[in-house]
Short mmCIF file of C-alpha atoms in Angstrom, two decimals:
data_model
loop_
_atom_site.label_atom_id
_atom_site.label_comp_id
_atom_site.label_asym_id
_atom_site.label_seq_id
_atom_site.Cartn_x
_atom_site.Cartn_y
_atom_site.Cartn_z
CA UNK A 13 0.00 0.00 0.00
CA UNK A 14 1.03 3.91 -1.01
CA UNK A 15 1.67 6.63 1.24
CA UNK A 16 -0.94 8.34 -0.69
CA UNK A 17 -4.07 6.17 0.21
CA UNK A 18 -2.97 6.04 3.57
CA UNK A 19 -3.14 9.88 3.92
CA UNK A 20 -6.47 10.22 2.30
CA UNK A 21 -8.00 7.48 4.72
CA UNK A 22 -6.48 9.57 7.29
CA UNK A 23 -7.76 12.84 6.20
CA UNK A 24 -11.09 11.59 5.78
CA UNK A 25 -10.99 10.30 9.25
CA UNK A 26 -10.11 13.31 10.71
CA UNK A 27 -12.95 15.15 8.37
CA UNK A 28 -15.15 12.68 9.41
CA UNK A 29 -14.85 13.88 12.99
CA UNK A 30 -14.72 17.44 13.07
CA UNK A 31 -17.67 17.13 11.21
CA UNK A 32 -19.28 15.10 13.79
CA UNK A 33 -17.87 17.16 16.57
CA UNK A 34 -21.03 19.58 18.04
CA UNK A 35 -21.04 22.51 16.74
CA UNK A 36 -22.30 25.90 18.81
CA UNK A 37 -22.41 24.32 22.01
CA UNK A 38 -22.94 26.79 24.86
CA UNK A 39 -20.41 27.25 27.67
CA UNK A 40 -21.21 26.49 31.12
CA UNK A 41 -22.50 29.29 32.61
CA UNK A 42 -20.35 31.24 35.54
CA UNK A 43 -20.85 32.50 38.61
CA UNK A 44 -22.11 35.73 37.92
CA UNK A 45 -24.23 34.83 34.77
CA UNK A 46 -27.53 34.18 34.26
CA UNK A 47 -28.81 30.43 34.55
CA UNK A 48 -30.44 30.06 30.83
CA UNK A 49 -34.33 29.94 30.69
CA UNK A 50 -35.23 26.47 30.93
CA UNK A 51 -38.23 25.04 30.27
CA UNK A 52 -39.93 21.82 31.94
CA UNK A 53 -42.70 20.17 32.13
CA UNK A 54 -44.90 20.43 35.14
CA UNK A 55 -44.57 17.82 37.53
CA UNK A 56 -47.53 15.48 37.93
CA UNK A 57 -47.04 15.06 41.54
CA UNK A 58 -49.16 17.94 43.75
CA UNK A 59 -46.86 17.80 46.45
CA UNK A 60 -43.98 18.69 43.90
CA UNK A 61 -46.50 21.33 42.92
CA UNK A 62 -46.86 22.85 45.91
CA UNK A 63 -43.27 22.90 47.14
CA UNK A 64 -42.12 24.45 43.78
CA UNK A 65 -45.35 27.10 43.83
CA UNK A 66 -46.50 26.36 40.57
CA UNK A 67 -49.90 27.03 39.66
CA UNK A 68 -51.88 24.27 38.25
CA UNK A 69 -53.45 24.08 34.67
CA UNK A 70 -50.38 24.91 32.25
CA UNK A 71 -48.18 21.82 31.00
CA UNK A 72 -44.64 23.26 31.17
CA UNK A 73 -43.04 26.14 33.19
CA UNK A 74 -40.01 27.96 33.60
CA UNK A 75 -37.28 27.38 36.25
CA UNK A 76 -37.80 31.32 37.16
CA UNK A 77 -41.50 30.61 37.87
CA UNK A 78 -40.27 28.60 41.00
CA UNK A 79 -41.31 30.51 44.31
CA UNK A 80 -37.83 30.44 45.77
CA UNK A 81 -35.36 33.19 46.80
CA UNK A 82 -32.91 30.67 46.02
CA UNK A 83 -32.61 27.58 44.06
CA UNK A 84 -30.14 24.58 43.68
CA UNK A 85 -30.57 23.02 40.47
CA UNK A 86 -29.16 19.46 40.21
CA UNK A 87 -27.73 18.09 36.52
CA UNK A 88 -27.39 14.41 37.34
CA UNK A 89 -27.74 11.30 35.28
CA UNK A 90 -29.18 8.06 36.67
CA UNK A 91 -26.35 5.86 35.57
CA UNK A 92 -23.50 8.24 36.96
CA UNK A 93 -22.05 6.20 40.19
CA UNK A 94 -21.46 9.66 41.54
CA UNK A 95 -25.04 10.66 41.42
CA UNK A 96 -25.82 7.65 43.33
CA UNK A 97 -23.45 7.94 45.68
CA UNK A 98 -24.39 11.72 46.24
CA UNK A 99 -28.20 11.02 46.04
CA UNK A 100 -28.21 10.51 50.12
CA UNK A 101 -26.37 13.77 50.80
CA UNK A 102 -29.11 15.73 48.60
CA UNK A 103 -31.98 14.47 50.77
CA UNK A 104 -29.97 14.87 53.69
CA UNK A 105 -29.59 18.24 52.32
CA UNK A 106 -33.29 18.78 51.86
CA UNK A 107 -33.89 17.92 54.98
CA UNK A 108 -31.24 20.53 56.17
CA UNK A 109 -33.32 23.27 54.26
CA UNK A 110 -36.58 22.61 55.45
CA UNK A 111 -35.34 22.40 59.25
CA UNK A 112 -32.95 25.87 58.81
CA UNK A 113 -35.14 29.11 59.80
CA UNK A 114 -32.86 31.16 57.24
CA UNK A 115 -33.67 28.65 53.80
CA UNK A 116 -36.77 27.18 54.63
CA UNK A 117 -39.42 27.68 52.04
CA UNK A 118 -36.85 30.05 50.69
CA UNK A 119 -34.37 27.97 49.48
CA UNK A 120 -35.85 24.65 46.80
CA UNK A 121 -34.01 21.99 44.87
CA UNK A 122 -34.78 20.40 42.08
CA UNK A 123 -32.92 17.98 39.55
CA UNK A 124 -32.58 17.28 36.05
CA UNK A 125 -31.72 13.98 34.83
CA UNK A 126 -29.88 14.44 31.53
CA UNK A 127 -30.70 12.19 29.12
CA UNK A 128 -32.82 9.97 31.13
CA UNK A 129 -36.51 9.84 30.97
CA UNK A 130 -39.37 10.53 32.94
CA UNK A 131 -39.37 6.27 34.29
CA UNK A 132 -35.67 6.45 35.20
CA UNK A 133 -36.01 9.51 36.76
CA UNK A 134 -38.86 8.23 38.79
CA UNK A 135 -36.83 5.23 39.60
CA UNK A 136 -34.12 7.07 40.81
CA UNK A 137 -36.32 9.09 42.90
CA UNK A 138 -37.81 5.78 44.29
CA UNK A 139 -34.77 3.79 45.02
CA UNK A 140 -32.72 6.67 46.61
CA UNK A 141 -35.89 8.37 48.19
CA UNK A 142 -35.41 11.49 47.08
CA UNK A 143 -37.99 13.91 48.26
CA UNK A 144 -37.90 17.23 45.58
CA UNK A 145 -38.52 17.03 42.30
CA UNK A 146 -36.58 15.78 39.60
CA UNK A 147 -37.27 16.08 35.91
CA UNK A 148 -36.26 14.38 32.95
CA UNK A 149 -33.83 16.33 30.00
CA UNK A 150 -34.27 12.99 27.54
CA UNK A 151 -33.14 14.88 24.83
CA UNK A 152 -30.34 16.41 26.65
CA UNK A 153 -32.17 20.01 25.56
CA UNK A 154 -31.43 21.45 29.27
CA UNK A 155 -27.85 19.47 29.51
CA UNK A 156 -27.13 21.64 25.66
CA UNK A 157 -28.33 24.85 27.89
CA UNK A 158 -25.98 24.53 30.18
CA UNK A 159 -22.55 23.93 28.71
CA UNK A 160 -23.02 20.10 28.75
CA UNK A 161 -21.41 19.50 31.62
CA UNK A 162 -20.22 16.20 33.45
CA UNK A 163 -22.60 14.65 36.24
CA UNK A 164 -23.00 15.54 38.51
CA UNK A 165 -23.48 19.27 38.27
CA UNK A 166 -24.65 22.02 40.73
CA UNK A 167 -25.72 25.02 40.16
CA UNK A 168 -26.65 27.41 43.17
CA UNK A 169 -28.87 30.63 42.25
CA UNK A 170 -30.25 33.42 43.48
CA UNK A 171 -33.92 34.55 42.57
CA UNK A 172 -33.56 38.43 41.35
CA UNK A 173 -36.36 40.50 41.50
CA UNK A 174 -37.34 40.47 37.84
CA UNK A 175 -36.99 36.56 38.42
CA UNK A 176 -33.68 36.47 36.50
CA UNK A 177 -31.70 33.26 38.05
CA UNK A 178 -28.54 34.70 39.07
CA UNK A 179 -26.05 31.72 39.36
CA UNK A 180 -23.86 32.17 42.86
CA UNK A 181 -22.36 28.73 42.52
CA UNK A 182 -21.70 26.51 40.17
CA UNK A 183 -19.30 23.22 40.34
CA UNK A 184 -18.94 19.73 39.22
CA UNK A 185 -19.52 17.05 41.82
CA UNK A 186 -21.10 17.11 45.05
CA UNK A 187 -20.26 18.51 48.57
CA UNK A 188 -18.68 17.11 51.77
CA UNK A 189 -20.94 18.59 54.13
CA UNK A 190 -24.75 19.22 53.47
CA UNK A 191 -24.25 22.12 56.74
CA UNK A 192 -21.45 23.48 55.10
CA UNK A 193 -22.82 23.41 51.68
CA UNK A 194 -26.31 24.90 52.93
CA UNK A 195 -24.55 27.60 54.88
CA UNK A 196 -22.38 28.72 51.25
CA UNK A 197 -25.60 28.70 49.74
CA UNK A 198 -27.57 30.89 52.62
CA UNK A 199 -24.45 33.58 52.47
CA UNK A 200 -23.96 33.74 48.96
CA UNK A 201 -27.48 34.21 47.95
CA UNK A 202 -27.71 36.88 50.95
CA UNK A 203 -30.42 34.81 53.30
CA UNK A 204 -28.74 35.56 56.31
#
């Protein structure tokens, strides 16, 4: 065999990737920046309903519509053996918020399982008992939004008054301490 076929297999190869490589992908957003405006559907749950504030009759909503002065969004996947091993600190977590006079009702979670739908979600939820809501991003539509990162993902944010979603934290993995972690969150979104 030629130099000369093997350079044009090798050209095409390397065509063949950068054409498959995605194209326009957003960043991860910063501290500082604005979470994107993402879209869900509403949870069919009422006590999910209630926690997050949503009124009832519409099929989707936007995270901004959340009654929170705060929120920690989640980007997990249910396959990630990080996300399962972090699943007990998040409803340890939770639990942390709703029991703190500074976050409660002020502070919500809720995750977003990237590429997994609305039955692996609601496994996940099951099997690790996890008491917010979590949503499915199937078609990876909110993972694209936010810089596809890794799992899993956090993003802390603060609630503006316009109900822009000012992010005050965002980092891959998950946290040592849920105190420590709820206490960042508290300062940095100016709770306490």
């Amino acid at each position: 065999m030629t130099k000369r076929p093997i350079l044009y297999m090798a050209a095409c190869l390397l065509a063949s990737l950068f054409l498959a490589a995605p194209a326009g992908a957003a960043s991860v957003p910063a501290v500082g920046d604005s979470l994107p405006d993402i879209i869900l559907d509403v949870p069919q749950d009422t006590a999910d309903m209630g926690y997050l504030g949503l009124p009832q009759g519409d099929t989707t909503f936007r995270l901004k519509a959340i009654k929170a002065r705060a929120m920690i969004v989640v980007i997990f996947n249910i396959y990630c053996r990080t996300c399962q091993e972090e699943a007990p600190n998040l409803k340890v977590l939770y639990e942390r918020i709703a029991a703190d006079p500074a976050s409660a009702g002020k502070v919500k979670i809720v995750g977003i399982g990237m590429g997994n739908s609305a039955y692996e979600v609601d496994n996940f939820r099951k099997r690790y008992h996890i008491p917010f809501p979590l949503f499915p991003d199937r078609k990876f539509t909110v993972h694209k939004q936010v810089g596809e990162v890794r799992t899993p993902y956090l993003f802390g944010v603060k609630t503006g008054g316009d109900r822009s979603l000012r992010i005050i934290y965002s980092r891959e993995g998950g946290f040592p301490s849920a105190d420590e972690f709820l206490r960042r969150i508290v300062r940095l979104s100016g709770l306490e």
